[in-house]
Amino acid sequence: MKRFELLGNDRIKRAAAEGDLGSSVIFDGGPGTGKKTAAAYAAAALLCRDKRENRPCGRCRSCVQALAGAHPDITLFNPNGENIKVDDIRCLRMESFMTPTQSPFKVFIVNRADLMNREAQNAFLKVLEEPLSSVFILLCRNAYSLLQTVRSRCRVYSMEPIDPIRAEAFLTARYAASDKTVSHGDIVEAARLCLGSLGQAIDIIEKGQTKASAAAADFLAALDRDEISVMEACLRASALNRTEYGDFCLEVTGGLVKAALERPERREIYIAVYDHIQEQKDRLADNGGVFALAGLLSVFCAGFYRR
Ligand SMILES: [Zn+2]
């Protein structure tokens, strides 16, 4: 049952196994936090024919088809462009009207649902209002990037971060089973740096993502979450050496420019942090200490959550 291996996230597992996931749900979490795995798991569990064992059983016809990614009543919608347009949602709506092939209902998984533009979200809202028995699972990095009207109709499940010990065990098993040789030290390091995101841990190992870029990605994701997340991200950045912290600043400023374009409603915050980081680069050049700078960054950002 390799593909259904979903670490942690007991709330999703339990709800799906009991058929009580909800008919429109949001799985929210940063890149690499296992949203797609969780959705595949939940869809299989909902349609599993075994009533006695833990669903998904992995053995019934439905589970075997789901595992192979070939279940006729599970549709994975992947955006093929920069955003999901209203026509895409209309197609999805048409499909939801069709009778399921073999199951009591259909499951639709919409990847990167946060890429739905306003018009698409309003069209989607209509789909949710229809008396259909289908289950819709929306995957997005941040539930708050969806319209409140859509969000309020969905049950939100936030992906749980995986603790370093479980991440280490997962990575050790993964690379023991593959022909890739990865040292134990690299696995431990990736498990620590990934902050609960297995996808990120794999990127650190396989794409050689640097400590600085992992810390920058973490900081940027934290900025959209809450004060505690930002404090944790800054604490992690404070462990970088001077060169790495310089790279961190560079990556963060690049990410902020992109974020400001993608989410204009938060532009003010992104620009303020951008300016602060630019100042930090000068202080770093003037021999400012990394620990102190990361601390200042944390304090600076904390202001945004107290308004
Ligand atoms: Zn089954």
Coordinates of N, CA and C in Angstrom, one line a residue, residues 22-133:
G22 N -16.9 14.9 5.0 CA -17.6 16.1 4.6 C -17.7 16.0 3.1
S23 N -18.7 16.7 2.5 CA -18.9 16.6 1.1 C -18.1 17.7 0.3
S24 N -17.7 18.7 1.0 CA -16.7 19.7 0.4 C -15.7 20.1 1.5
V25 N -14.5 19.7 1.1 CA -13.4 19.9 2.1 C -12.2 20.6 1.5
I26 N -11.4 21.2 2.4 CA -10.2 21.9 2.0 C -9.1 21.2 2.7
F27 N -8.0 20.7 2.0 CA -6.8 20.3 2.7 C -5.8 21.4 2.5
D28 N -5.4 22.0 3.6 CA -4.5 23.2 3.4 C -3.1 22.9 4.0
G29 N -2.1 23.3 3.4 CA -0.7 23.2 3.8 C 0.3 23.6 2.8
G30 N 1.5 23.9 3.2 CA 2.5 24.4 2.3 C 2.9 23.3 1.3
P31 N 3.8 23.7 0.4 CA 4.3 22.7 -0.6 C 5.0 21.5 0.1
G32 N 4.7 20.3 -0.4 CA 5.4 19.2 0.2 C 4.8 18.6 1.5
T33 N 3.7 19.1 1.9 CA 3.2 18.7 3.2 C 2.2 17.5 3.1
G34 N 2.1 16.9 1.8 CA 1.4 15.7 1.7 C -0.1 15.8 1.3
K35 N -0.5 17.0 0.8 CA -1.9 17.2 0.4 C -2.4 16.2 -0.6
K36 N -1.6 15.9 -1.6 CA -2.0 15.0 -2.7 C -2.1 13.6 -2.2
T37 N -1.1 13.2 -1.4 CA -1.2 11.9 -0.8 C -2.4 11.7 0.1
A38 N -2.6 12.8 0.9 CA -3.8 12.7 1.8 C -5.1 12.6 1.0
A39 N -5.2 13.3 -0.1 CA -6.4 13.3 -0.9 C -6.6 12.0 -1.6
A40 N -5.5 11.4 -2.1 CA -5.6 10.0 -2.7 C -6.0 9.0 -1.6
Y41 N -5.5 9.2 -0.4 CA -5.8 8.3 0.7 C -7.3 8.4 1.0
A42 N -7.7 9.7 1.2 CA -9.1 9.9 1.6 C -10.1 9.4 0.5
A43 N -9.8 9.7 -0.7 CA -10.7 9.2 -1.8 C -10.8 7.7 -1.8
A44 N -9.7 7.0 -1.7 CA -9.7 5.6 -1.6 C -10.5 5.1 -0.4
A45 N -10.3 5.7 0.7 CA -11.0 5.3 1.9 C -12.5 5.4 1.8
L46 N -12.9 6.6 1.2 CA -14.3 6.8 1.0 C -15.0 5.8 0.1
L47 N -14.2 5.4 -0.9 CA -14.9 4.5 -1.9 C -14.5 3.0 -1.7
C48 N -13.7 2.7 -0.6 CA -13.3 1.3 -0.3 C -14.5 0.5 -0.1
R49 N -14.5 -0.8 -0.5 CA -15.7 -1.6 -0.4 C -15.6 -2.5 0.9
D50 N -14.5 -2.4 1.5 CA -14.4 -3.2 2.7 C -15.0 -2.5 3.9
K51 N -16.0 -3.1 4.5 CA -16.6 -2.4 5.6 C -16.1 -2.7 7.0
R52 N -15.3 -3.8 7.0 CA -14.9 -4.3 8.3 C -13.5 -3.7 8.7
E53 N -12.6 -3.8 7.8 CA -11.2 -3.4 8.1 C -11.0 -1.9 8.1
N54 N -9.8 -1.6 8.4 CA -9.4 -0.2 8.2 C -9.5 0.2 6.8
R55 N -10.3 1.2 6.5 CA -10.3 1.7 5.1 C -9.3 2.8 4.9
P56 N -8.6 2.8 3.8 CA -8.7 2.0 2.6 C -8.0 0.6 2.9
C57 N -8.6 -0.5 2.5 CA -8.1 -1.8 2.8 C -6.9 -2.1 1.9
G58 N -6.8 -1.5 0.7 CA -5.7 -1.7 -0.2 C -5.9 -3.0 -1.0
R59 N -7.0 -3.7 -0.8 CA -7.1 -5.0 -1.5 C -8.4 -5.1 -2.4
C60 N -9.4 -4.4 -2.0 CA -10.7 -4.5 -2.8 C -10.4 -3.9 -4.2
R61 N -11.4 -4.2 -5.1 CA -11.2 -3.7 -6.5 C -11.1 -2.2 -6.5
S62 N -11.9 -1.5 -5.7 CA -11.9 -0.1 -5.7 C -10.5 0.5 -5.2
C63 N -10.0 -0.1 -4.2 CA -8.7 0.3 -3.7 C -7.6 0.0 -4.7
V64 N -7.6 -1.1 -5.3 CA -6.6 -1.5 -6.3 C -6.6 -0.4 -7.5
Q65 N -7.8 -0.1 -7.9 CA -7.9 0.9 -9.0 C -7.4 2.3 -8.5
A66 N -7.8 2.6 -7.3 CA -7.4 3.9 -6.7 C -5.9 4.0 -6.6
L67 N -5.3 2.9 -6.1 CA -3.8 2.8 -6.0 C -3.1 3.0 -7.3
A68 N -3.7 2.4 -8.4 CA -3.1 2.5 -9.7 C -3.4 3.9 -10.3
G69 N -4.1 4.7 -9.6 CA -4.5 6.0 -10.2 C -5.5 5.9 -11.3
A70 N -6.3 4.8 -11.3 CA -7.2 4.5 -12.4 C -8.6 4.2 -12.0
H71 N -9.0 4.9 -10.9 CA -10.4 4.7 -10.5 C -11.3 5.6 -11.3
P72 N -12.4 5.0 -11.9 CA -13.3 5.7 -12.8 C -14.1 6.8 -12.0
D73 N -14.2 6.7 -10.7 CA -15.0 7.7 -10.0 C -14.2 8.6 -9.1
I74 N -12.9 8.6 -9.4 CA -12.0 9.6 -8.7 C -11.4 10.4 -9.8
T75 N -11.6 11.7 -9.7 CA -11.1 12.6 -10.7 C -10.1 13.6 -10.1
L76 N -8.9 13.6 -10.6 CA -7.9 14.6 -10.1 C -7.8 15.7 -11.1
F77 N -8.2 16.9 -10.7 CA -8.1 18.0 -11.6 C -6.8 18.8 -11.3
N78 N -5.9 18.9 -12.3 CA -4.6 19.6 -12.2 C -4.7 20.8 -13.1
P79 N -4.5 22.0 -12.5 CA -4.6 23.2 -13.4 C -3.4 23.2 -14.5
N80 N -3.8 23.5 -15.7 CA -2.7 23.5 -16.7 C -2.4 24.9 -17.1
G81 N -2.1 25.7 -16.2 CA -1.7 27.1 -16.5 C -1.6 27.9 -15.2
E82 N -1.5 29.2 -15.3 CA -1.3 30.0 -14.2 C -2.5 30.1 -13.2
N83 N -3.7 29.9 -13.8 CA -4.8 29.9 -12.9 C -5.9 28.9 -13.4
I84 N -6.9 28.7 -12.5 CA -8.0 27.9 -12.9 C -9.2 28.8 -13.3
K85 N -9.6 28.6 -14.5 CA -10.7 29.5 -15.0 C -12.1 28.9 -14.9
V86 N -13.0 29.8 -15.1 CA -14.4 29.5 -15.0 C -14.8 28.3 -15.9
D87 N -14.2 28.2 -17.1 CA -14.5 27.1 -18.0 C -14.1 25.8 -17.4
D88 N -13.0 25.8 -16.7 CA -12.5 24.5 -16.1 C -13.5 24.0 -15.1
I89 N -14.1 25.0 -14.3 CA -15.0 24.6 -13.3 C -16.3 24.2 -13.9
R90 N -16.7 24.8 -15.0 CA -17.9 24.3 -15.7 C -17.8 22.9 -16.2
C91 N -16.6 22.5 -16.7 CA -16.3 21.1 -17.1 C -16.5 20.2 -15.9
L92 N -15.9 20.6 -14.8 CA -15.9 19.8 -13.6 C -17.4 19.6 -13.2
R93 N -18.2 20.7 -13.3 CA -19.6 20.6 -13.0 C -20.3 19.6 -13.8
M94 N -20.1 19.7 -15.1 CA -20.7 18.8 -16.0 C -20.4 17.3 -15.6
E95 N -19.2 17.1 -15.3 CA -18.7 15.8 -14.9 C -19.4 15.3 -13.6
S96 N -19.6 16.3 -12.7 CA -20.3 15.9 -11.5 C -21.7 15.5 -11.6
F97 N -22.3 15.9 -12.8 CA -23.7 15.5 -13.0 C -23.8 14.0 -13.5
M98 N -22.7 13.5 -14.0 CA -22.8 12.1 -14.6 C -22.8 11.1 -13.5
T99 N -23.5 10.0 -13.7 CA -23.7 9.0 -12.7 C -22.3 8.3 -12.5
P100 N -22.0 8.0 -11.2 CA -20.8 7.3 -11.0 C -20.7 5.9 -11.7
T101 N -19.6 5.5 -12.1 CA -19.4 4.2 -12.9 C -19.7 3.0 -12.0
Q102 N -19.1 3.0 -10.8 CA -19.2 1.8 -10.0 C -19.4 2.1 -8.5
S103 N -19.3 3.4 -8.1 CA -19.4 3.7 -6.7 C -20.7 4.4 -6.3
P104 N -21.0 4.5 -5.1 CA -22.2 5.3 -4.7 C -22.1 6.8 -5.0
F105 N -20.8 7.3 -5.1 CA -20.7 8.7 -5.4 C -19.3 8.9 -6.0
K106 N -19.0 10.1 -6.5 CA -17.7 10.4 -7.1 C -16.9 11.3 -6.2
V107 N -15.6 11.2 -6.4 CA -14.7 12.1 -5.6 C -13.9 13.0 -6.6
F108 N -14.0 14.3 -6.4 CA -13.2 15.2 -7.2 C -12.1 15.8 -6.3
I109 N -10.9 15.8 -6.9 CA -9.8 16.4 -6.1 C -9.3 17.6 -7.0
V110 N -9.3 18.8 -6.5 CA -8.9 19.9 -7.2 C -7.5 20.4 -6.7
N111 N -6.5 20.1 -7.4 CA -5.1 20.5 -7.0 C -4.9 22.0 -7.2
R112 N -4.2 22.6 -6.3 CA -4.0 24.1 -6.4 C -5.3 24.9 -6.5
A113 N -6.3 24.6 -5.7 CA -7.6 25.3 -5.8 C -7.4 26.8 -5.6
D114 N -6.3 27.1 -4.9 CA -6.0 28.6 -4.7 C -5.7 29.3 -6.0
L115 N -5.6 28.5 -7.1 CA -5.4 29.2 -8.4 C -6.7 29.5 -9.1
M116 N -7.8 29.2 -8.5 CA -9.1 29.6 -9.0 C -9.2 31.1 -9.0
N117 N -9.5 31.7 -10.1 CA -9.8 33.2 -10.0 C -11.2 33.4 -9.4
R118 N -11.5 34.6 -9.2 CA -12.8 34.9 -8.4 C -14.0 34.4 -9.2
E119 N -14.0 34.5 -10.5 CA -15.1 34.0 -11.3 C -15.2 32.5 -11.2
A120 N -14.1 31.8 -11.2 CA -14.1 30.4 -11.1 C -14.6 29.9 -9.7
Q121 N -14.2 30.7 -8.7 CA -14.6 30.4 -7.3 C -16.1 30.5 -7.2
N122 N -16.6 31.6 -7.8 CA -18.1 31.8 -7.7 C -18.8 30.7 -8.5
A123 N -18.3 30.2 -9.6 CA -18.9 29.1 -10.3 C -18.8 27.8 -9.4
F124 N -17.7 27.7 -8.8 CA -17.5 26.5 -7.9 C -18.5 26.5 -6.7
L125 N -18.8 27.7 -6.3 CA -19.7 27.9 -5.2 C -21.1 27.3 -5.6
K126 N -21.4 27.5 -6.8 CA -22.7 27.0 -7.3 C -22.7 25.5 -7.3
V127 N -21.6 24.9 -7.7 CA -21.4 23.4 -7.7 C -21.7 22.9 -6.3
L128 N -21.1 23.6 -5.3 CA -21.2 23.2 -3.9 C -22.7 23.3 -3.4
E129 N -23.4 24.2 -4.0 CA -24.8 24.4 -3.6 C -25.8 23.4 -4.2
E130 N -25.3 22.7 -5.2 CA -26.2 21.7 -5.9 C -26.3 20.5 -5.0
P131 N -27.5 19.9 -5.1 CA -27.7 18.7 -4.2 C -27.1 17.5 -4.8
L132 N -25.8 17.4 -4.9 CA -25.1 16.3 -5.5 C -24.5 15.5 -4.3
S133 N -24.2 14.2 -4.7 CA -23.7 13.4 -3.6 C -22.1 13.3 -3.7

